[in-house]
C-alpha positions as CSV (number, residue, x, y, z in Angstrom):
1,X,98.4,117.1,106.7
2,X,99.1,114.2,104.0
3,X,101.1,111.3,104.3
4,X,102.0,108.3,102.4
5,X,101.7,105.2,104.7
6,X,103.1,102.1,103.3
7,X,100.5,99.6,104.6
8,X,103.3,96.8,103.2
9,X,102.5,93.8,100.3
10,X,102.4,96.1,98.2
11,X,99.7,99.0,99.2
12,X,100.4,102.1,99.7
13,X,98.1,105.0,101.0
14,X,97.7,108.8,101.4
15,X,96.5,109.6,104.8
16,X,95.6,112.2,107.3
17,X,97.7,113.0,110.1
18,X,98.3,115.3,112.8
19,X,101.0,118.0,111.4
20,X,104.8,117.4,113.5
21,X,105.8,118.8,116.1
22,X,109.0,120.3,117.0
23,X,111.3,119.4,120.4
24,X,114.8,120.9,121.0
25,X,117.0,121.3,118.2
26,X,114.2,119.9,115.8
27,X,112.7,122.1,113.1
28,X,109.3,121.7,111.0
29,X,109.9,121.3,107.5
30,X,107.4,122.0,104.8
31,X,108.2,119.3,102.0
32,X,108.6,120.3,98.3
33,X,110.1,117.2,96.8
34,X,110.8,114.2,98.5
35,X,113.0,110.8,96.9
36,X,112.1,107.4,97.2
37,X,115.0,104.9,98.1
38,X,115.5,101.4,97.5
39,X,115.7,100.8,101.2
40,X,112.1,101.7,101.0
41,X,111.4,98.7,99.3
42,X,111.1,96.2,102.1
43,X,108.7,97.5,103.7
44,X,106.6,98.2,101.0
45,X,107.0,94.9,100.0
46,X,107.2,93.2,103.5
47,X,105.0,93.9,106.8
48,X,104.9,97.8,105.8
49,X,105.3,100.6,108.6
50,X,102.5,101.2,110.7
51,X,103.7,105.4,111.8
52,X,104.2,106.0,107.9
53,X,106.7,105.6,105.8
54,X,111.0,105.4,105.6
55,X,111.4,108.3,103.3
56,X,114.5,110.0,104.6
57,X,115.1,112.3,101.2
58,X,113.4,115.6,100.9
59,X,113.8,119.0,100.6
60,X,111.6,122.3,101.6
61,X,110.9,125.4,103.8
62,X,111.3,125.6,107.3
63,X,107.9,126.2,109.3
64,X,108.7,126.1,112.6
65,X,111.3,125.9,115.3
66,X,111.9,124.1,118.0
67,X,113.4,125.1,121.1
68,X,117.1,126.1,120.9
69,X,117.3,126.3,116.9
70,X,119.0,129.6,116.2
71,X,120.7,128.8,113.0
72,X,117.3,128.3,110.8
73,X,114.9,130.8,110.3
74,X,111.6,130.2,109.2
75,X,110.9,130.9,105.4
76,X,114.7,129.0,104.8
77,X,115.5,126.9,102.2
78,X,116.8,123.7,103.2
79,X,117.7,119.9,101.8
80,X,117.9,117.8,104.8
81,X,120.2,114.6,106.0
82,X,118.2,112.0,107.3
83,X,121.4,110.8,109.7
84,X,121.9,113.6,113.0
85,X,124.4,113.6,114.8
86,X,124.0,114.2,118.4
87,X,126.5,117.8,118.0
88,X,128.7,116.9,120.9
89,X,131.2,114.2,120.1
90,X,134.5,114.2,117.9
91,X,132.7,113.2,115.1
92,X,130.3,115.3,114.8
93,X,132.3,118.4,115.0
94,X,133.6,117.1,111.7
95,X,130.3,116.8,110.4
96,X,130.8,112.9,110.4
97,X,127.4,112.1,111.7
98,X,126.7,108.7,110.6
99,X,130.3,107.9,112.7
100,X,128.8,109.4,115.9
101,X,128.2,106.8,118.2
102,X,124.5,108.4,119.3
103,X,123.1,109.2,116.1
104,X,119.7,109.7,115.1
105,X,117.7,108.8,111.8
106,X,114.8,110.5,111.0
107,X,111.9,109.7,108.6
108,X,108.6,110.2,107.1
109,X,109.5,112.8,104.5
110,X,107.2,112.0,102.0
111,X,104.5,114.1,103.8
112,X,103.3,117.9,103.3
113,X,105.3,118.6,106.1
114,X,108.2,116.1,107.8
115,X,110.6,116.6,110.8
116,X,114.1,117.5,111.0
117,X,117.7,117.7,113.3
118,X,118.3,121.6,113.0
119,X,121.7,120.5,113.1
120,X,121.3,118.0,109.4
121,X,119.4,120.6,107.9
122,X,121.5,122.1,104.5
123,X,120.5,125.6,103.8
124,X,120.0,125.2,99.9
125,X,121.9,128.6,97.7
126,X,119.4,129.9,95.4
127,X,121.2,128.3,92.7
128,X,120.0,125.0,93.7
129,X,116.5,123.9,92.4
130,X,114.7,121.3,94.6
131,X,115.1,118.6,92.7
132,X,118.9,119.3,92.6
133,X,118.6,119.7,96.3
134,X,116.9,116.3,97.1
135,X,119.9,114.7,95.1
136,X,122.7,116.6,96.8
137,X,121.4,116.4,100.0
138,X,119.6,112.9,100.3
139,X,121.1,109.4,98.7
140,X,120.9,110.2,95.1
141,X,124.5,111.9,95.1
142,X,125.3,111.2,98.9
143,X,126.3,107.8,98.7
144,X,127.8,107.8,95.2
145,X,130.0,110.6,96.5
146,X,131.1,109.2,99.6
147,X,131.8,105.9,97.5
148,X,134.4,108.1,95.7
149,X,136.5,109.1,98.5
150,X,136.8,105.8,99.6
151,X,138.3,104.7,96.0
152,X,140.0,107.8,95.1
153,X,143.5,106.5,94.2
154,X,144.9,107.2,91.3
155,X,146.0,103.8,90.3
156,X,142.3,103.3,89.8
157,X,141.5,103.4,86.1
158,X,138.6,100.6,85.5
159,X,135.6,100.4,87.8
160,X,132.5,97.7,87.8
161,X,129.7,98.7,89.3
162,X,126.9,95.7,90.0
163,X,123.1,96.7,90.5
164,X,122.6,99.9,88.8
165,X,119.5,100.9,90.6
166,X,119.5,104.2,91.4
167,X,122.6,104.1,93.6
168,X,124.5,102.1,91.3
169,X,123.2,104.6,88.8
170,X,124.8,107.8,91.2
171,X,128.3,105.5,90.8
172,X,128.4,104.9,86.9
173,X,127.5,108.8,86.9
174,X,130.3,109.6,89.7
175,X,133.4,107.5,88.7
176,X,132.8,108.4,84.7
177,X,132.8,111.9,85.7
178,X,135.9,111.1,87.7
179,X,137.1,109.9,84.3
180,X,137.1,105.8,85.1
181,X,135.8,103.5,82.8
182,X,133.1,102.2,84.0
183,X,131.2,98.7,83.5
184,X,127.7,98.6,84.1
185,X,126.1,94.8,84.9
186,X,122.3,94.3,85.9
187,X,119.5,92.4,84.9
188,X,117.4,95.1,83.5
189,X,118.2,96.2,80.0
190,X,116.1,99.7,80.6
191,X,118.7,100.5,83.7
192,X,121.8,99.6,81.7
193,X,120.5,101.6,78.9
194,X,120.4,104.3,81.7
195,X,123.8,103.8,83.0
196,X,125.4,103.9,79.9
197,X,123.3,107.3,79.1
198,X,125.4,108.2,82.6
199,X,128.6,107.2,81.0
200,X,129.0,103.7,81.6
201,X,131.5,102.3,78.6
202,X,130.1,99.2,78.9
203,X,127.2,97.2,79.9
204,X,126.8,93.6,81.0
205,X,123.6,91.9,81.4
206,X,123.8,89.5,83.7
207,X,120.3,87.5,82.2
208,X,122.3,86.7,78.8
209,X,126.2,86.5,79.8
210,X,128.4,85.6,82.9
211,X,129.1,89.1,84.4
212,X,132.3,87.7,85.9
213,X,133.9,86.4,83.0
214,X,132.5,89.7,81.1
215,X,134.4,92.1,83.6
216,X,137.6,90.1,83.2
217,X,137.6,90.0,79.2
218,X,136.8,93.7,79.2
219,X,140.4,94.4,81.5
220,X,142.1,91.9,79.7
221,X,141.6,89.2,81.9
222,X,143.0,91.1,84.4
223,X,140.0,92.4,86.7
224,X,138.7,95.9,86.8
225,X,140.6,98.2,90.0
226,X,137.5,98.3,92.0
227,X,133.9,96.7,92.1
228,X,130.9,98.7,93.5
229,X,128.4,95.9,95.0
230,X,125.3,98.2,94.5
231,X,122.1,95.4,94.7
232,X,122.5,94.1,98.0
233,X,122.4,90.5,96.9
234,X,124.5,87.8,98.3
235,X,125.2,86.5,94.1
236,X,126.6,90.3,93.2
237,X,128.6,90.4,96.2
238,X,130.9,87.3,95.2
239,X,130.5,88.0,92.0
240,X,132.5,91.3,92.9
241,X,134.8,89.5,94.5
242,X,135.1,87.5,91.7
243,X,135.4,90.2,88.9
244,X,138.0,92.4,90.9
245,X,141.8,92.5,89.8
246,X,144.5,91.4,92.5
247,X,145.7,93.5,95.3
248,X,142.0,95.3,94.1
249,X,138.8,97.1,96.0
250,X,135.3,95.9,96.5
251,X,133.1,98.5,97.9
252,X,129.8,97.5,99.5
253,X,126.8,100.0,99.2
254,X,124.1,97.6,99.0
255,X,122.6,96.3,102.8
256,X,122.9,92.1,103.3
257,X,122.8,89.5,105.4
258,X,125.8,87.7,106.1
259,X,127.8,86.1,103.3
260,X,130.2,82.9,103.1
261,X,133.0,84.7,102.8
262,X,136.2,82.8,103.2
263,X,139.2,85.2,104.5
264,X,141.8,83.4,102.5
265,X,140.1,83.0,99.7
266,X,138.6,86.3,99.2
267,X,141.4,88.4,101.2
268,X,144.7,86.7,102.2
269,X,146.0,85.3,98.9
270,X,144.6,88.0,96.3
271,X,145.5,91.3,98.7
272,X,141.6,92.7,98.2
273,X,140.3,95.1,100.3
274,X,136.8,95.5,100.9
275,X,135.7,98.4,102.6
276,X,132.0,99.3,103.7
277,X,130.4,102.9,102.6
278,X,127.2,104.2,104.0
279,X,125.1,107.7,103.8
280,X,127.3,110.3,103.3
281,X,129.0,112.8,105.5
282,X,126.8,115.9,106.4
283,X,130.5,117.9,105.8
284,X,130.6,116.6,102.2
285,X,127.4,118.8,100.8
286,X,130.3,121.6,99.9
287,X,132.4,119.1,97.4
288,X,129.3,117.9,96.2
289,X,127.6,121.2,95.6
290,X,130.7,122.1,93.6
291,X,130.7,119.0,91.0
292,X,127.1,120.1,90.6
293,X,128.0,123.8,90.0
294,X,130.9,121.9,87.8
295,X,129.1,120.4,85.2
296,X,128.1,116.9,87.3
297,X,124.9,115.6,85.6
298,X,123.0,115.0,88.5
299,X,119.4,115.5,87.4
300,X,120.2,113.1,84.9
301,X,119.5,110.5,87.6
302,X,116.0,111.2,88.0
303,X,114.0,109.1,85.4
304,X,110.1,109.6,86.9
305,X,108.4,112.4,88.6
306,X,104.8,111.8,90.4
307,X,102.7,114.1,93.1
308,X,101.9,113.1,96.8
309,X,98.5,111.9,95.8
310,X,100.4,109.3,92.7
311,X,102.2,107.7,95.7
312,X,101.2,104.3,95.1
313,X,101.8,104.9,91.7
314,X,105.4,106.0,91.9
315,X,105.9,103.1,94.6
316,X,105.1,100.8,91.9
317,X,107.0,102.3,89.2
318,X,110.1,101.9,91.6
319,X,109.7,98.8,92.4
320,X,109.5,97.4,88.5
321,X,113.6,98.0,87.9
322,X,112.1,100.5,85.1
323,X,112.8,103.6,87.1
324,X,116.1,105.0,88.1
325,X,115.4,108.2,90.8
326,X,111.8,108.7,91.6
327,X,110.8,111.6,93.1
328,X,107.2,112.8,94.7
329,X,106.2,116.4,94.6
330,X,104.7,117.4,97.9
331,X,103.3,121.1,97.2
C-alpha cells in the first residue's frame, strides 16, 4: 500500500509499505479522506518521522478485524478518533478517552489503508459525506466543539480567538454559530479573510495593529468574556491574557512550552480562569453530528483538497498560512 512519510525539513514522500495488521480490538481501515493537522507541522518541518507520518484524521471502510471486534463489520462506514481509550476505566465508560489514564494514540492515516481502536471507531450515518466525516470525527470540529463546552456560560457574549489556523478557524465558526461575537487576530490576511467568511465580526491583524489594544477598543475597553489561544505561541498566549476582561476565560488549544506566567498577575488580582482543552471527547460525535445536521457550516472549513500522490504538495500548501483545512483523498 501507499503512504506518505514525512522524511522532515521539509520533504515529504509517498512510499510502499507492508499493508496493517490487526491485533485485538484493532480494525483495518481502508482510507477515503484523510486531514492534515497543524501538529503535523513539526515534524515536517523538524527531524520528520521515520515509521510515516502523525496523521490521526481520516475516515473509510473497515477491511478487516481483529480479534475480539464484534461491533464493526467489514464493509462499515466509519470516521475514526485518533485518542483510544483502554474500555475499562471510569472514563471511558463515558466515552472520555483522552481522560483515561492508559490511553492510546494512533497514527499514520494518511495511507490507503491505516489502523484503528474498534472501540474510537464512529460508524458514519449515510447522511454524512467523508469529508463531513473527517471534520466531525477528527480535529476539524472536535476541538472547536469541546472548546465550547468549556465556555458555555451564558454571561459570555464577546469571544477573541488568536491564531486562526484551522483550529482557530473551527472556533470563529463554533462560537458565531453559538451567536458570540467573535474577533478574529492573525498575521495572515488570507486566514482572517477566512474567519470572517466563518462569521468573525471582526478581524485584527496583528502585522499592522496591537491585537491587545484592538480587542479592548472593540469591548469598550473592557476585554472580550473569553480568549481562544489558538497558535501555540508564547506572544498569543499573554497577549490573551492581556486582551481578556476581568473575572474572564482564556482557553488554551494551541501546544507550548512553558510560559512566564506570574499567578498574581495573570490570576489572583484579575479573577481569570484559564482552563486547558484538548481532542475532543469520543461521546461528543452525537452533539456534534446534530449542529451539522443543524445548519453548522462545517465544510466551510476546508479551503484545499489534494490526492495521496499531491502529498508534498498539500504539505506545503499547509504550511504557507494560505490554507485553512487540507484534506488528502486516499481512494
Amino acid at each position: 500500500m501507499r503512504i506518505v512519510r514525512l522524511a522532515g525539513k521539509g520533504i515529504v514522500e509517498v512510499v510502499e509499505a507492508p499493508d496493517p495488521t490487526p491485533g485485538p480490538g484493532e480494525v483495518v481501515v481502508e482510507t477515503a479522506v484523510s486531514a492534515i493537522c497543524g501538529s503535523e507541522l513539526h515534524s515536517y518541518n523538524g527531524d520528520g518521522l521515520q515509521q510515516g507520518n502523525g496523521g490521526h484524521e481520516a475516515v473509510g471502510t473497515v477491511v478487516k478485524l481483529g480479534e475480539g471486534v464484534s461491533k464493526l463489520t467489514v464493509g462499515q462506514r466509519v470516521g475514526v478518533c485518533a485518542i483510544a481509550g483502554c474500555g475499562n476505566c471510569a472514563y471511558c465508560a463515558k466515552g472520555q478517552y483522552t481522560w483515561c489514564p492508559r490511553f492510546r494514540f494512533y497514527g499514520n492515516m494518511h495511507a490507503e489503508r491505516f489502523l484503528a481502536a474498534a472501540n474510537a471507531c464512529h460508524p458514519l450515518p449515510g447522511d454524512v459525506s467523508w469529508e463531513a466525516g473527517v471534520l466531525l470525527t477528527g480535529d476539524g470540529l472536535g476541538v472547536p466543539y469541546h472548546t465550547s463546552t468549556k465556555i458555555a456560560s451564558p454571561d459570555i457574549h464577546t469571544v477573541a480567538v488568536f491564531g486562526v489556523g484551522p483550529i482557530g478557524l473551527g472556533n470563529v465558526l463554533m462560537q458565531a454559530y453559538l451567536g458570540r461575537r467573535v474577533t478574529a487576530v492573525d498575521i495572515s490576511a488570507a486566514r482572517l479573510a477566512m474567519a470572517k467568511n466563518l462569521g468573525a465580526g471582526n478581524v485584527v491583524n496583528a502585522k499592522e495593529a496591537d491585537p491587545v489594544a484592538q480587542v479592548r477598543a472593540l469591548t469598550d475597553g473592557v476585554g472580550a468574556d473569553a480568549c481562544i489561544e489558538a497558535a501555540g505561541r508564547p506572544e498569543t498566549a499573554l497577549a490573551c491574557f492581556a486582551a481578556v476582561r476581568t473575572a474572564g476565560t482564556v482557553v488554551f488549544n494551541g501546544e507550548q512550552k512553558a510560559l512566564p506566567i506570574s499567578p498574581s498577575d495573570h490570576f489572583i488580582r484579575r479573577d481569570i480562569t484559564a482552563i486547558g482543552s484538548w481532542f475532543y471527547h469520543f461521546s461528543e460525535f452525537g452533539q456534534m453530528l446534530n449542529l451539522y445536521r443543524n445548519g453548522l457550516r462545517i465544510l466551510d472549513l476546508i479551503s484545499h483538497r489534494y490526492t495521496i500522490t499531491q502529498a508534498a504538495a498539500a504539505f506545503e500548501k499547509f504550511s504557507s498560512g494560505q490554507s485553512a483545512k487540507v484534506l488528502l483523498d486516499c481512494r
